[in-house]
């Protein structure tokens, strides 16, 4: 209701601002409100179309993953009416498939390995960070240290850290 009131208020503002003659006010008001309603409907439709496309894309990605582990139906079409039905059918078949325990086991194994890698990387980065802090403090506390030497040390430490991060991503 508020949108309708605001649209009516805008219509009245336009009538005043553009000095629309009194004999045309009703026609202008009607056409203006129709135009606003049509534009709102178009916006809602565009948002709905984008949402449906996103859902269809997500479903297609999921189905491709499921197909790599067993026989599933082809990805659902973008047809709005078939998406829900096909998704439900695929979920039902996957849930009742003998492949589900294998999928879960693989997922758990991959998650465990990923956790271990992340933990190992974080520990290595922490160790490097502690070493860098100690060496930087020791270096700066010396009596005759040039700023370029400190900058060189900081640059080499940054490079070591980046190499460690790169090494952990390439595993």
PDB file of C-alpha atoms in Angstrom:
ATOM      1  CA  UNK A   1       0.000   0.000   0.000  1.00  0.00           C
ATOM      2  CA  UNK A   2       2.861   2.393   0.754  1.00  0.00           C
ATOM      3  CA  UNK A   3       4.225   2.050  -2.784  1.00  0.00           C
ATOM      4  CA  UNK A   4       0.813   2.915  -4.128  1.00  0.00           C
ATOM      5  CA  UNK A   5       0.602   5.968  -1.852  1.00  0.00           C
ATOM      6  CA  UNK A   6       4.087   7.087  -2.859  1.00  0.00           C
ATOM      7  CA  UNK A   7       3.256   6.638  -6.536  1.00  0.00           C
ATOM      8  CA  UNK A   8       0.105   8.702  -6.036  1.00  0.00           C
ATOM      9  CA  UNK A   9       2.127  11.381  -4.256  1.00  0.00           C
ATOM     10  CA  UNK A  10       4.603  11.411  -7.131  1.00  0.00           C
ATOM     11  CA  UNK A  11       1.762  11.735  -9.602  1.00  0.00           C
ATOM     12  CA  UNK A  12       0.453  14.749  -7.704  1.00  0.00           C
ATOM     13  CA  UNK A  13       3.962  16.247  -7.606  1.00  0.00           C
ATOM     14  CA  UNK A  14       4.302  15.844 -11.378  1.00  0.00           C
ATOM     15  CA  UNK A  15       0.892  17.377 -11.921  1.00  0.00           C
ATOM     16  CA  UNK A  16       1.978  20.428  -9.951  1.00  0.00           C
ATOM     17  CA  UNK A  17       5.575  20.620 -11.248  1.00  0.00           C
ATOM     18  CA  UNK A  18       4.636  20.304 -14.918  1.00  0.00           C
ATOM     19  CA  UNK A  19       1.419  22.302 -14.612  1.00  0.00           C
ATOM     20  CA  UNK A  20      -0.768  19.659 -16.169  1.00  0.00           C
ATOM     21  CA  UNK A  21      -4.182  21.138 -16.953  1.00  0.00           C
ATOM     22  CA  UNK A  22      -7.048  20.142 -14.668  1.00  0.00           C
ATOM     23  CA  UNK A  23      -8.973  18.425 -17.482  1.00  0.00           C
ATOM     24  CA  UNK A  24      -5.985  16.043 -18.033  1.00  0.00           C
ATOM     25  CA  UNK A  25      -5.147  15.360 -14.369  1.00  0.00           C
ATOM     26  CA  UNK A  26      -7.252  12.204 -14.057  1.00  0.00           C
ATOM     27  CA  UNK A  27      -5.897  10.701 -17.277  1.00  0.00           C
ATOM     28  CA  UNK A  28      -2.313  11.586 -16.289  1.00  0.00           C
ATOM     29  CA  UNK A  29      -2.764  10.152 -12.794  1.00  0.00           C
ATOM     30  CA  UNK A  30      -4.169   6.895 -14.209  1.00  0.00           C
ATOM     31  CA  UNK A  31      -1.446   6.545 -16.841  1.00  0.00           C
ATOM     32  CA  UNK A  32       1.278   7.424 -14.317  1.00  0.00           C
ATOM     33  CA  UNK A  33       0.060   4.823 -11.804  1.00  0.00           C
ATOM     34  CA  UNK A  34      -0.242   2.220 -14.587  1.00  0.00           C
ATOM     35  CA  UNK A  35       3.305   3.011 -15.705  1.00  0.00           C
ATOM     36  CA  UNK A  36       4.677   2.694 -12.144  1.00  0.00           C
ATOM     37  CA  UNK A  37       2.836  -0.606 -11.638  1.00  0.00           C
ATOM     38  CA  UNK A  38       4.157  -1.992 -14.939  1.00  0.00           C
ATOM     39  CA  UNK A  39       7.723  -0.974 -14.063  1.00  0.00           C
ATOM     40  CA  UNK A  40       7.440  -2.575 -10.627  1.00  0.00           C
ATOM     41  CA  UNK A  41       6.117  -5.765 -12.214  1.00  0.00           C
ATOM     42  CA  UNK A  42       9.016  -5.761 -14.694  1.00  0.00           C
ATOM     43  CA  UNK A  43      11.535  -5.357 -11.863  1.00  0.00           C
ATOM     44  CA  UNK A  44       9.964  -8.200  -9.900  1.00  0.00           C
ATOM     45  CA  UNK A  45       9.946 -10.382 -13.024  1.00  0.00           C
ATOM     46  CA  UNK A  46      13.626  -9.603 -13.767  1.00  0.00           C
ATOM     47  CA  UNK A  47      14.601 -10.423 -10.174  1.00  0.00           C
ATOM     48  CA  UNK A  48      12.630 -13.668 -10.401  1.00  0.00           C
ATOM     49  CA  UNK A  49      14.261 -14.588 -13.715  1.00  0.00           C
ATOM     50  CA  UNK A  50      17.726 -13.956 -12.262  1.00  0.00           C
ATOM     51  CA  UNK A  51      16.898 -16.044  -9.207  1.00  0.00           C
ATOM     52  CA  UNK A  52      15.626 -18.910 -11.341  1.00  0.00           C
ATOM     53  CA  UNK A  53      18.782 -18.764 -13.498  1.00  0.00           C
ATOM     54  CA  UNK A  54      20.965 -18.848 -10.348  1.00  0.00           C
ATOM     55  CA  UNK A  55      19.040 -21.822  -8.982  1.00  0.00           C
ATOM     56  CA  UNK A  56      19.269 -23.659 -12.301  1.00  0.00           C
ATOM     57  CA  UNK A  57      23.018 -23.021 -12.480  1.00  0.00           C
ATOM     58  CA  UNK A  58      23.513 -24.257  -8.910  1.00  0.00           C
ATOM     59  CA  UNK A  59      21.475 -27.364  -9.657  1.00  0.00           C
ATOM     60  CA  UNK A  60      23.468 -28.068 -12.804  1.00  0.00           C
ATOM     61  CA  UNK A  61      26.749 -27.796 -10.853  1.00  0.00           C
ATOM     62  CA  UNK A  62      25.437 -30.158  -8.168  1.00  0.00           C
ATOM     63  CA  UNK A  63      24.233 -32.687 -10.684  1.00  0.00           C
ATOM     64  CA  UNK A  64      27.595 -32.669 -12.488  1.00  0.00           C
ATOM     65  CA  UNK A  65      29.303 -33.516  -9.208  1.00  0.00           C
ATOM     66  CA  UNK A  66      26.816 -36.284  -8.454  1.00  0.00           C
ATOM     67  CA  UNK A  67      27.153 -37.727 -11.940  1.00  0.00           C
ATOM     68  CA  UNK A  68      30.880 -38.140 -11.513  1.00  0.00           C
ATOM     69  CA  UNK A  69      30.179 -40.644  -8.690  1.00  0.00           C
ATOM     70  CA  UNK A  70      27.371 -42.623 -10.259  1.00  0.00           C
ATOM     71  CA  UNK A  71      24.521 -42.749 -12.686  1.00  0.00           C
ATOM     72  CA  UNK A  72      22.205 -39.810 -12.253  1.00  0.00           C
ATOM     73  CA  UNK A  73      19.759 -38.161 -14.546  1.00  0.00           C
ATOM     74  CA  UNK A  74      21.110 -35.390 -16.794  1.00  0.00           C
ATOM     75  CA  UNK A  75      21.149 -31.877 -15.333  1.00  0.00           C
ATOM     76  CA  UNK A  76      17.688 -30.398 -14.954  1.00  0.00           C
ATOM     77  CA  UNK A  77      16.532 -28.061 -17.639  1.00  0.00           C
ATOM     78  CA  UNK A  78      16.024 -24.388 -17.008  1.00  0.00           C
ATOM     79  CA  UNK A  79      12.287 -24.864 -17.368  1.00  0.00           C
ATOM     80  CA  UNK A  80      10.886 -23.483 -14.099  1.00  0.00           C
ATOM     81  CA  UNK A  81       8.270 -26.178 -13.656  1.00  0.00           C
ATOM     82  CA  UNK A  82      10.740 -29.068 -14.036  1.00  0.00           C
ATOM     83  CA  UNK A  83      13.508 -27.789 -11.733  1.00  0.00           C
ATOM     84  CA  UNK A  84      11.849 -28.653  -8.447  1.00  0.00           C
ATOM     85  CA  UNK A  85      10.641 -32.036  -9.650  1.00  0.00           C
ATOM     86  CA  UNK A  86      14.002 -33.064 -11.098  1.00  0.00           C
ATOM     87  CA  UNK A  87      15.937 -31.822  -8.061  1.00  0.00           C
ATOM     88  CA  UNK A  88      13.698 -33.838  -5.773  1.00  0.00           C
ATOM     89  CA  UNK A  89      14.092 -36.909  -7.946  1.00  0.00           C
ATOM     90  CA  UNK A  90      17.882 -36.589  -7.967  1.00  0.00           C
ATOM     91  CA  UNK A  91      18.016 -36.063  -4.215  1.00  0.00           C
ATOM     92  CA  UNK A  92      15.781 -39.079  -3.666  1.00  0.00           C
ATOM     93  CA  UNK A  93      17.908 -41.281  -5.927  1.00  0.00           C
ATOM     94  CA  UNK A  94      21.124 -40.059  -4.351  1.00  0.00           C
ATOM     95  CA  UNK A  95      19.814 -40.544  -0.835  1.00  0.00           C
ATOM     96  CA  UNK A  96      18.699 -44.086  -1.591  1.00  0.00           C
ATOM     97  CA  UNK A  97      21.748 -44.870  -3.713  1.00  0.00           C
ATOM     98  CA  UNK A  98      24.391 -47.306  -2.482  1.00  0.00           C
ATOM     99  CA  UNK A  99      26.910 -44.628  -3.500  1.00  0.00           C
ATOM    100  CA  UNK A 100      25.870 -42.270  -0.700  1.00  0.00           C
ATOM    101  CA  UNK A 101      28.093 -43.844   1.996  1.00  0.00           C
ATOM    102  CA  UNK A 102      31.031 -43.773  -0.420  1.00  0.00           C
ATOM    103  CA  UNK A 103      30.335 -40.123  -1.203  1.00  0.00           C
ATOM    104  CA  UNK A 104      30.157 -39.288   2.485  1.00  0.00           C
ATOM    105  CA  UNK A 105      33.378 -41.172   3.187  1.00  0.00           C
ATOM    106  CA  UNK A 106      35.192 -39.349   0.375  1.00  0.00           C
ATOM    107  CA  UNK A 107      33.845 -36.006   1.536  1.00  0.00           C
ATOM    108  CA  UNK A 108      34.919 -36.696   5.134  1.00  0.00           C
ATOM    109  CA  UNK A 109      38.365 -37.833   3.993  1.00  0.00           C
ATOM    110  CA  UNK A 110      38.822 -34.749   1.819  1.00  0.00           C
ATOM    111  CA  UNK A 111      37.659 -32.468   4.632  1.00  0.00           C
ATOM    112  CA  UNK A 112      40.037 -34.151   7.071  1.00  0.00           C
ATOM    113  CA  UNK A 113      42.967 -33.813   4.678  1.00  0.00           C
ATOM    114  CA  UNK A 114      42.085 -30.190   4.027  1.00  0.00           C
ATOM    115  CA  UNK A 115      41.900 -29.469   7.773  1.00  0.00           C
ATOM    116  CA  UNK A 116      45.305 -31.078   8.251  1.00  0.00           C
ATOM    117  CA  UNK A 117      46.812 -29.031   5.415  1.00  0.00           C
ATOM    118  CA  UNK A 118      45.365 -25.800   6.754  1.00  0.00           C
ATOM    119  CA  UNK A 119      46.568 -26.617  10.261  1.00  0.00           C
ATOM    120  CA  UNK A 120      50.039 -27.444   8.977  1.00  0.00           C
ATOM    121  CA  UNK A 121      50.175 -24.252   6.914  1.00  0.00           C
ATOM    122  CA  UNK A 122      48.997 -22.123   9.831  1.00  0.00           C
ATOM    123  CA  UNK A 123      51.593 -23.662  12.138  1.00  0.00           C
ATOM    124  CA  UNK A 124      54.344 -23.076   9.595  1.00  0.00           C
ATOM    125  CA  UNK A 125      53.218 -19.486   9.040  1.00  0.00           C
ATOM    126  CA  UNK A 126      53.097 -18.913  12.788  1.00  0.00           C
ATOM    127  CA  UNK A 127      56.613 -20.310  13.191  1.00  0.00           C
ATOM    128  CA  UNK A 128      57.892 -18.102  10.364  1.00  0.00           C
ATOM    129  CA  UNK A 129      56.117 -15.068  11.831  1.00  0.00           C
ATOM    130  CA  UNK A 130      57.668 -15.645  15.258  1.00  0.00           C
ATOM    131  CA  UNK A 131      61.101 -16.070  13.703  1.00  0.00           C
ATOM    132  CA  UNK A 132      60.654 -12.874  11.681  1.00  0.00           C
ATOM    133  CA  UNK A 133      59.575 -10.867  14.724  1.00  0.00           C
ATOM    134  CA  UNK A 134      62.559 -12.063  16.768  1.00  0.00           C
ATOM    135  CA  UNK A 135      65.062 -11.469  13.974  1.00  0.00           C
ATOM    136  CA  UNK A 136      63.596  -8.023  13.206  1.00  0.00           C
ATOM    137  CA  UNK A 137      63.725  -7.020  16.885  1.00  0.00           C
ATOM    138  CA  UNK A 138      67.307  -8.244  17.168  1.00  0.00           C
ATOM    139  CA  UNK A 139      68.288  -6.451  13.974  1.00  0.00           C
ATOM    140  CA  UNK A 140      66.621  -3.149  14.897  1.00  0.00           C
ATOM    141  CA  UNK A 141      68.052  -3.192  18.440  1.00  0.00           C
ATOM    142  CA  UNK A 142      71.584  -3.124  17.069  1.00  0.00           C
ATOM    143  CA  UNK A 143      73.172   0.287  17.478  1.00  0.00           C
ATOM    144  CA  UNK A 144      74.139   1.203  13.894  1.00  0.00           C
ATOM    145  CA  UNK A 145      71.459  -0.143  11.562  1.00  0.00           C
ATOM    146  CA  UNK A 146      70.594   1.621   8.319  1.00  0.00           C
ATOM    147  CA  UNK A 147      66.962   1.898   7.263  1.00  0.00           C
ATOM    148  CA  UNK A 148      67.709   0.227   3.907  1.00  0.00           C
ATOM    149  CA  UNK A 149      69.072  -2.811   5.727  1.00  0.00           C
ATOM    150  CA  UNK A 150      65.874  -3.046   7.799  1.00  0.00           C
ATOM    151  CA  UNK A 151      63.794  -2.691   4.645  1.00  0.00           C
ATOM    152  CA  UNK A 152      65.830  -5.439   2.932  1.00  0.00           C
ATOM    153  CA  UNK A 153      65.269  -7.766   5.893  1.00  0.00           C
ATOM    154  CA  UNK A 154      61.533  -7.004   5.893  1.00  0.00           C
ATOM    155  CA  UNK A 155      61.361  -7.652   2.145  1.00  0.00           C
ATOM    156  CA  UNK A 156      63.132 -11.004   2.465  1.00  0.00           C
ATOM    157  CA  UNK A 157      60.820 -11.978   5.328  1.00  0.00           C
ATOM    158  CA  UNK A 158      57.772 -11.063   3.242  1.00  0.00           C
ATOM    159  CA  UNK A 159      59.123 -13.170   0.388  1.00  0.00           C
ATOM    160  CA  UNK A 160      59.649 -16.138   2.738  1.00  0.00           C
ATOM    161  CA  UNK A 161      56.080 -15.838   3.963  1.00  0.00           C
ATOM    162  CA  UNK A 162      54.698 -15.638   0.428  1.00  0.00           C
ATOM    163  CA  UNK A 163      56.761 -18.667  -0.619  1.00  0.00           C
ATOM    164  CA  UNK A 164      55.375 -20.599   2.342  1.00  0.00           C
ATOM    165  CA  UNK A 165      51.808 -19.656   1.421  1.00  0.00           C
ATOM    166  CA  UNK A 166      52.409 -20.473  -2.238  1.00  0.00           C
ATOM    167  CA  UNK A 167      53.951 -23.826  -1.319  1.00  0.00           C
ATOM    168  CA  UNK A 168      50.887 -24.683   0.788  1.00  0.00           C
ATOM    169  CA  UNK A 169      48.503 -23.835  -2.075  1.00  0.00           C
ATOM    170  CA  UNK A 170      50.417 -25.994  -4.553  1.00  0.00           C
ATOM    171  CA  UNK A 171      50.108 -29.158  -2.446  1.00  0.00           C
TER     172      UNK A 171
END
